[in-house]
């Protein structure tokens, strides 16, 4: 998730970036922070915008899957939010006249209300009347049970299911579902608002091949899938019978445009309405165009250099530490991010709850780096490959800068520039000794972030980092109900990760999006995922 496997989902996640919807998301509105929920207001129909099409240029491909339970990249995540709904959804609020997304707050969606037991381990949801799947079948308790049973066997879905610590899902009646957790989980409702916990229509999916939903949909969402070519584009048409009101456009086209210069050219010519992943170097010039608006929002996306200790020379702690001393963050932010970033001082974003930079003594110091390399037994230096994705210009710019710095201490960096598909294969299978990655946590909390990235069993633990100390601290934090105690545990995790140095910290980057001035309804969500249904002209 940069989202995620998002570098996603970065690396995520790591991974890469998207945008979000507007005045009304494809899910209903409600009062933020209301534990029992309220009725959702219907969005306005599409009467005033008949025939409208929104075209969006993505940089990382046209998505890996339509299956919300398997989605691991932010493009696929946007598809899931278009095709499916969840029991609850992220809130929005208006700040200085601008609508912004709040992934730290949830509001009702398919569930109109819920109750939480006194011991915080039982959640009882009441499903709303009138919510139907695109097949016409009602969204009921059986569909919820089917969806959760299905997702727990999936890679990405299974990881989040485990993080949520769901012990059982029980049908009370057609409109009531009870969840029991193994222990209190302060993030449970926020987890449910992610695309992973989308509710699937069993009448469509049941009995089909396991990969059926990779190219088909079975949701209740605001859009239907018209066609999809993973190499080039995806096309979605409005669900005119959407239970929460038809979206404001008739069609959304997602196009894969790898080159940033082409995305910008298409945006200037009006051939696309929204262009994602605008290079930081172009923000100033594009901002001067009469027909373009640039949104550059500070997110919780981190950019880091991952080092796999199962490969030489990164099995040596001092080598990993040395690379941290080669990082000149101020130079990276100026020369690579063009000021559209801030320093990364921990293994989580400074915008994350419980952030601390304690224990991080790294600063740019080539002499210290050279000394550590010598102590690690590499007095004559060494050579290594740094894997970067060809889809992200920042990666190559970072690699060129690091290559120059490392040459000064006798270390040779070979830039292994590969296609996005090759990059994902190498990273996902932990075949890269060193790589550049991004990650955006869909839920802005250390539990989610570490559960994917640095827990030894994390689905996005691409460096193969394995620390019993960190695993034990995370396990304690995940069931700790006291906020102050949990915060202290997460701070200990950060200090331990910094000490072990599986990553070299680079920077926290902004999400930069180019938008035609004819387009309304863009909302930035911290998870960087676009919600299609509120975009309109």
XYZ file of C-alpha atoms in Angstrom:
537
model
C 0.000 0.000 0.000
C 3.471 2.634 -0.970
C -1.039 0.876 0.242
C 0.705 -3.083 -0.488
C 1.513 -5.255 -0.700
C 1.300 -2.131 -1.330
C 4.306 -0.292 -1.671
C 3.265 -0.627 -1.583
C 0.899 -1.260 -0.222
C 4.158 -0.234 -0.992
C 5.591 -1.726 -0.667
C 2.749 -1.534 0.145
C 2.639 -1.048 -0.177
C 5.043 -0.273 -0.648
C 4.002 0.906 -3.357
C 2.365 3.751 -4.825
C -0.200 6.335 -4.732
C -3.655 7.088 -5.602
C -6.280 9.690 -5.085
C -9.691 9.778 -3.539
C -13.307 10.697 -4.028
C -15.261 13.796 -2.918
C -18.289 15.364 -1.356
C -19.857 11.929 -1.108
C -17.891 8.706 -1.287
C -19.301 5.557 -2.819
C -20.153 4.628 0.731
C -22.612 6.538 2.938
C -21.985 9.505 5.121
C -22.575 9.579 8.844
C -21.449 11.173 12.065
C -17.765 10.455 12.636
C -16.909 8.475 15.700
C -20.478 7.266 16.351
C -20.177 3.758 17.792
C -23.796 2.905 17.126
C -24.015 4.531 13.715
C -26.694 6.576 11.952
C -28.609 6.250 8.729
C -26.669 7.105 5.593
C -27.718 10.009 3.424
C -28.159 9.248 -0.234
C -25.882 11.001 -2.696
C -27.373 12.980 -5.546
C -28.124 11.035 -8.685
C -26.505 11.381 -12.096
C -29.370 13.312 -13.762
C -27.287 16.448 -14.255
C -24.271 14.561 -15.579
C -25.663 12.039 -18.029
C -22.988 10.657 -20.305
C -20.086 11.990 -18.286
C -16.822 10.028 -18.358
C -13.846 10.491 -16.056
C -10.503 9.180 -17.348
C -7.694 8.598 -14.869
C -4.044 7.940 -15.781
C -2.315 5.540 -13.410
C 1.434 5.029 -13.277
C 1.787 1.570 -11.762
C -0.257 -0.523 -14.177
C -3.934 -1.222 -14.701
C -4.202 -3.300 -11.534
C -3.412 -6.872 -10.559
C -6.876 -8.123 -9.632
C -10.529 -7.247 -9.207
C -10.719 -9.517 -6.166
C -10.887 -7.317 -3.044
C -9.718 -10.155 -0.821
C -6.546 -10.625 -2.882
C -5.810 -6.993 -3.763
C -2.340 -5.879 -2.771
C -1.671 -2.794 -4.909
C -3.343 0.589 -4.700
C -4.758 0.411 -8.216
C -6.596 -2.822 -7.409
C -7.681 -1.252 -4.128
C -9.426 1.560 -6.007
C -11.256 -1.060 -8.051
C -12.422 -2.787 -4.884
C -13.876 0.441 -3.505
C -15.684 1.023 -6.815
C -17.184 -2.470 -7.099
C -17.795 -3.364 -3.458
C -18.954 -1.963 -0.140
C -17.873 -2.751 3.399
C -19.758 -2.896 6.688
C -18.344 0.514 7.646
C -16.400 3.129 5.720
C -13.997 6.011 6.281
C -15.453 9.379 7.238
C -14.981 12.737 5.552
C -14.987 16.224 6.980
C -14.835 19.780 5.701
C -11.748 21.789 6.622
C -11.438 25.376 5.399
C -14.097 24.697 2.788
C -12.342 21.593 1.499
C -13.568 18.010 1.912
C -10.897 15.674 3.255
C -10.896 11.962 4.026
C -10.573 10.656 7.573
C -9.345 7.077 7.657
C -8.981 7.409 11.421
C -12.780 7.636 11.766
C -15.495 5.263 10.559
C -19.159 5.753 9.668
C -21.950 3.347 8.667
C -22.108 1.676 5.265
C -23.713 -1.754 4.721
C -24.114 -1.882 8.493
C -26.390 0.898 9.675
C -25.406 0.493 13.335
C -23.332 -1.616 15.743
C -22.883 -2.335 19.416
C -19.687 -3.181 21.286
C -19.589 -5.327 24.421
C -18.179 -3.955 27.673
C -15.111 -6.187 27.400
C -14.483 -4.847 23.833
C -14.383 -8.324 22.279
C -17.884 -8.661 20.789
C -19.210 -6.472 17.967
C -22.810 -6.847 16.816
C -23.718 -5.248 13.472
C -27.188 -4.518 12.142
C -27.351 -4.522 8.341
C -29.365 -1.819 6.653
C -32.553 -2.473 4.717
C -32.543 -1.813 1.005
C -28.873 -2.538 0.309
C -28.644 -4.911 -2.650
C -25.859 -6.497 -4.624
C -25.595 -5.697 -8.328
C -27.254 -9.076 -8.946
C -30.353 -7.735 -7.207
C -29.921 -10.018 -4.209
C -30.062 -8.367 -0.768
C -26.949 -7.887 1.300
C -27.616 -10.167 4.271
C -25.902 -11.996 7.111
C -25.154 -15.019 4.923
C -23.178 -12.809 2.531
C -21.165 -11.367 5.416
C -20.335 -14.836 6.736
C -19.383 -16.058 3.263
C -17.125 -13.051 2.672
C -15.209 -13.377 5.919
C -14.791 -17.115 5.527
C -13.455 -16.533 2.025
C -11.035 -13.733 2.800
C -9.286 -15.468 5.690
C -7.795 -17.999 3.262
C -6.339 -15.291 1.005
C -2.825 -13.908 1.226
C -3.531 -10.244 1.855
C -6.993 -10.815 3.299
C -5.716 -13.560 5.556
C -2.994 -11.337 6.974
C -5.457 -8.613 7.925
C -7.952 -11.179 9.242
C -5.207 -12.448 11.559
C -4.263 -8.906 12.603
C -7.902 -8.217 13.465
C -7.846 -11.307 15.729
C -11.286 -12.458 14.604
C -12.227 -15.679 16.389
C -15.729 -16.177 15.004
C -18.410 -14.605 12.801
C -21.963 -15.664 13.636
C -25.331 -15.052 12.007
C -27.896 -13.946 14.597
C -30.612 -13.396 11.985
C -30.743 -12.214 8.345
C -29.896 -8.644 9.359
C -27.623 -9.210 12.364
C -24.034 -10.473 12.513
C -21.854 -10.972 15.591
C -18.053 -10.866 15.582
C -16.026 -12.224 18.479
C -12.384 -11.223 18.860
C -9.688 -13.151 20.680
C -8.789 -9.982 22.573
C -9.680 -6.278 22.456
C -8.489 -4.642 19.249
C -8.554 -0.863 19.091
C -8.313 -0.971 15.276
C -11.078 -3.444 14.521
C -13.592 -0.971 13.080
C -10.869 0.764 11.080
C -9.780 -2.573 9.637
C -13.370 -3.249 8.571
C -13.380 0.023 6.607
C -10.528 -1.145 4.351
C -11.186 -2.636 0.915
C -9.936 -6.015 2.160
C -13.154 -6.530 4.127
C -15.440 -6.000 1.139
C -18.692 -7.958 1.186
C -19.052 -10.416 -1.715
C -22.280 -11.758 -3.228
C -22.191 -15.530 -2.619
C -24.803 -16.160 -5.315
C -22.266 -14.981 -7.888
C -18.967 -16.190 -6.431
C -19.887 -19.472 -4.773
C -19.149 -22.541 -6.881
C -16.862 -20.642 -9.235
C -13.143 -21.259 -9.645
C -11.032 -19.792 -6.847
C -9.688 -17.105 -9.179
C -13.093 -16.194 -10.666
C -13.229 -12.803 -8.945
C -9.825 -11.896 -10.335
C -11.563 -10.801 -13.541
C -15.211 -10.610 -12.471
C -17.089 -8.742 -9.774
C -19.734 -9.742 -7.245
C -20.280 -6.588 -5.261
C -22.853 -4.051 -4.176
C -20.774 -1.025 -5.175
C -21.475 2.146 -7.131
C -19.805 0.804 -10.290
C -19.935 -2.328 -12.408
C -16.962 -3.773 -14.271
C -17.380 -3.387 -18.047
C -13.958 -4.615 -19.192
C -10.386 -4.954 -18.037
C -7.036 -5.490 -19.692
C -4.394 -5.657 -16.925
C -1.787 -4.349 -19.370
C -3.633 -1.262 -20.524
C -6.939 -0.203 -18.974
C -10.048 -0.916 -16.931
C -13.529 0.447 -17.622
C -16.298 0.833 -15.045
C -19.905 1.877 -15.654
C -22.241 3.419 -13.112
C -24.556 1.149 -11.144
C -27.762 3.114 -11.668
C -29.506 1.006 -9.032
C -26.855 1.598 -6.382
C -28.503 1.428 -2.969
C -26.877 4.689 -1.889
C -27.716 6.642 -5.035
C -26.176 6.442 -8.499
C -22.701 7.982 -8.919
C -22.372 11.342 -10.641
C -20.684 9.988 -13.767
C -21.689 7.256 -16.190
C -18.246 5.814 -16.752
C -14.748 5.773 -15.275
C -11.815 4.724 -17.438
C -8.490 3.833 -15.838
C -5.549 3.962 -18.236
C -2.050 2.672 -17.571
C 0.383 5.386 -18.654
C 3.873 4.456 -17.498
C 5.744 7.608 -18.484
C 5.139 10.648 -16.309
C 5.725 12.972 -19.269
C 2.906 11.253 -21.141
C 0.533 11.470 -18.171
C 1.249 15.192 -17.964
C 0.836 15.686 -21.718
C -2.502 13.844 -21.741
C -3.666 15.939 -18.788
C -2.695 19.199 -20.504
C -4.484 18.157 -23.707
C -7.598 17.089 -21.822
C -7.215 13.443 -22.872
C -7.265 12.407 -19.210
C -9.021 14.142 -16.345
C -6.801 13.003 -13.473
C -3.117 12.039 -13.579
C -1.536 10.222 -10.672
C 2.071 10.196 -9.520
C 3.085 13.575 -10.895
C 6.865 13.960 -10.438
C 7.804 16.455 -7.753
C 10.101 18.276 -10.185
C 7.096 19.244 -12.309
C 4.861 20.641 -9.564
C 5.963 24.241 -10.013
C 5.594 24.341 -13.805
C 2.273 22.465 -13.911
C 0.822 24.693 -11.204
C 1.104 27.577 -13.642
C -1.109 25.911 -16.261
C -4.554 27.477 -16.563
C -6.368 24.171 -17.050
C -4.659 22.108 -14.310
C -4.857 21.993 -10.523
C -2.048 20.292 -8.610
C -2.751 18.615 -5.288
C 0.359 17.877 -3.205
C -0.662 16.472 0.150
C 1.552 15.335 2.994
C 0.696 11.673 3.562
C 2.014 8.857 5.725
C 3.825 7.319 2.774
C 7.402 6.375 3.568
C 10.295 5.761 1.183
C 13.083 3.462 2.323
C 15.982 1.300 1.209
C 15.347 -2.309 2.217
C 18.220 -4.689 2.986
C 17.674 -8.450 3.222
C 19.928 -9.987 5.879
C 19.710 -13.374 4.131
C 22.052 -11.967 1.461
C 25.689 -10.993 1.845
C 26.880 -8.436 2.801
C 23.596 -7.380 4.433
C 23.828 -10.244 6.886
C 26.267 -7.934 8.702
C 24.601 -5.381 10.973
C 27.458 -2.926 10.526
C 26.990 -2.956 6.763
C 23.303 -2.107 7.160
C 24.203 0.621 9.627
C 26.811 1.969 7.216
C 24.234 2.486 4.499
C 22.175 4.582 6.899
C 25.171 6.887 7.337
C 25.431 7.279 3.543
C 21.928 8.775 3.367
C 21.859 12.560 3.014
C 18.154 13.146 3.594
C 18.282 16.887 3.022
C 19.910 16.328 -0.370
C 17.353 13.673 -1.297
C 14.477 15.970 -0.371
C 15.961 18.840 -2.365
C 17.338 16.995 -5.426
C 14.891 14.090 -5.744
C 11.671 15.215 -4.030
C 12.066 18.919 -4.929
C 10.803 19.924 -1.514
C 7.653 17.761 -1.746
C 8.760 15.539 1.151
C 10.036 15.529 4.730
C 12.751 13.503 6.541
C 12.009 9.920 7.617
C 13.309 9.427 11.149
C 11.749 6.107 12.124
C 10.291 2.978 10.558
C 6.846 4.624 10.678
C 5.744 8.010 9.447
C 5.953 11.030 11.718
C 2.199 11.357 11.113
C 1.541 7.972 12.666
C 0.324 7.721 16.266
C 3.109 6.873 18.749
C 5.889 8.011 16.415
C 9.318 8.491 17.982
C 12.745 9.164 16.548
C 14.426 7.999 19.767
C 17.343 5.701 19.092
C 17.926 7.109 15.619
C 21.432 8.526 15.723
C 22.017 8.246 11.990
C 23.166 11.313 10.114
C 25.092 11.799 6.904
C 28.651 10.757 7.700
C 30.746 9.018 5.035
C 33.719 8.558 7.357
C 31.535 6.707 9.860
C 30.097 4.575 7.048
C 33.550 3.648 5.804
C 34.680 2.779 9.334
C 31.698 0.439 9.839
C 32.273 -1.299 6.497
C 35.884 -1.931 7.462
C 34.808 -3.317 10.863
C 32.361 -5.629 9.077
C 35.270 -7.180 7.164
C 34.891 -5.294 3.884
C 37.953 -3.078 4.014
C 38.195 -3.197 0.224
C 34.528 -2.457 -0.211
C 31.914 -4.604 -1.951
C 29.478 -4.602 -4.846
C 25.707 -5.041 -4.654
C 22.600 -4.701 -6.806
C 19.876 -2.258 -5.840
C 16.535 -3.247 -7.373
C 14.297 -0.376 -8.485
C 11.023 -0.237 -10.396
C 11.123 1.409 -13.798
C 7.681 2.885 -13.101
C 8.963 5.215 -10.412
C 11.392 7.905 -11.543
C 12.149 8.798 -7.916
C 13.669 5.351 -7.396
C 16.186 5.814 -10.167
C 17.045 9.343 -9.021
C 17.623 8.095 -5.472
C 19.737 5.213 -6.750
C 21.951 7.513 -8.842
C 22.548 9.781 -5.863
C 23.355 6.824 -3.546
C 25.657 5.306 -6.151
C 27.708 8.485 -6.181
C 27.936 8.620 -2.378
C 28.922 4.959 -2.052
C 31.689 5.314 -4.633
C 33.386 7.696 -2.210
C 33.757 4.898 0.348
C 34.753 2.166 -2.093
C 31.375 0.494 -2.501
C 29.895 -0.192 -5.950
C 26.116 0.014 -6.381
C 24.657 -1.518 -9.529
C 21.209 -0.180 -10.377
C 18.949 -3.122 -11.250
C 16.101 -1.313 -13.026
C 13.242 -3.699 -13.783
C 9.624 -3.549 -14.949
C 6.887 -3.146 -12.335
C 5.907 -6.808 -12.763
C 9.502 -8.004 -12.325
C 9.918 -5.688 -9.372
C 6.835 -7.118 -7.637
C 8.009 -10.674 -8.293
C 11.479 -10.045 -6.877
C 10.223 -8.121 -3.857
C 7.300 -10.371 -3.034
C 9.482 -13.467 -3.151
C 12.294 -11.826 -1.157
C 14.760 -12.345 -4.001
C 16.198 -8.827 -3.878
C 19.205 -8.303 -1.625
C 18.519 -4.569 -1.586
C 15.676 -2.528 -3.053
C 13.958 0.834 -2.947
C 10.365 0.784 -1.780
C 7.424 2.897 -0.703
C 4.649 2.037 1.686
C 1.441 3.754 2.677
C -0.428 2.268 5.614
C -4.111 2.009 4.748
C -4.825 2.257 8.473
C -2.633 4.944 9.969
C -1.542 3.045 13.077
C 1.662 1.189 14.073
C -0.243 -2.075 14.552
C -1.283 -2.166 10.903
C 2.016 -0.815 9.606
C 4.250 -3.250 11.475
C 1.831 -6.144 11.108
C 2.422 -6.067 7.363
C 5.958 -4.727 7.042
C 8.168 -5.849 9.909
C 6.412 -8.599 11.831
C 8.321 -11.782 10.913
C 5.126 -13.184 9.344
C 4.019 -9.928 7.715
C 2.730 -10.242 4.155
C 4.822 -7.242 3.057
C 7.965 -8.036 5.030
C 10.092 -7.920 1.898
C 13.441 -7.826 3.706
C 12.678 -11.030 5.609
C 13.260 -9.152 8.859
C 12.931 -11.539 11.806
C 13.166 -10.252 15.376
C 11.656 -12.155 18.289
C 11.893 -8.978 20.355
C 9.826 -7.039 17.826
C 7.346 -9.876 17.318
C 6.774 -10.161 21.084
C 6.357 -6.399 21.516
C 3.865 -6.256 18.657
C 1.908 -9.180 20.072
C 1.668 -7.382 23.418
C 0.667 -4.092 21.816
C -2.042 -5.668 19.683
C -4.003 -6.782 22.759
C -3.142 -3.883 25.074
C -6.277 -1.876 25.820
C -4.498 0.949 27.658
C -3.489 3.652 25.165
C -0.464 4.867 27.111
C 0.953 1.362 27.616
C 0.358 0.486 23.978
C 2.106 3.674 22.888
C 5.171 2.774 24.932
C 5.305 -0.684 23.359
C 5.238 0.814 19.864
C 8.036 3.185 20.784
C 10.122 0.206 21.904
C 9.411 -1.453 18.564
C 10.643 1.613 16.686
C 13.858 1.788 18.685
C 14.536 -1.928 18.146
C 13.912 -1.731 14.394
C 16.208 1.275 14.092
C 18.896 -0.594 16.020
C 18.556 -3.654 13.759
C 18.547 -1.491 10.606
C 16.714 -3.676 8.081
C 16.024 -0.386 6.284
C 17.919 2.784 5.542
C 15.519 5.684 6.107
C 15.018 8.048 3.151
C 12.012 10.392 3.351
C 8.246 10.798 3.736
C 6.802 11.819 0.388
C 3.773 13.835 -0.621
C 1.039 12.411 -2.819
C 1.005 14.576 -5.950
C -1.959 14.465 -8.303
C -2.769 16.504 -11.402
C -6.456 17.313 -11.917
C -8.247 19.024 -14.780
C -9.961 22.193 -13.614
C -13.140 20.809 -15.181
C -13.181 18.024 -12.585
C -14.773 18.346 -9.168
C -15.022 15.934 -6.305
C -11.409 15.069 -5.588
C -10.722 14.150 -1.962
C -7.349 13.224 -0.604
C -7.552 10.237 1.744
C -4.479 9.309 3.803
C -4.666 5.791 2.351
C -4.081 7.397 -1.095
C -6.873 5.355 -2.712
C -9.222 7.113 -5.087
C -12.962 6.751 -4.595
C -14.424 7.082 -8.089
C -18.065 7.806 -7.431
C -17.752 11.399 -6.245
C -15.639 12.618 -9.161
C -17.614 14.609 -11.695
C -17.383 17.497 -14.168
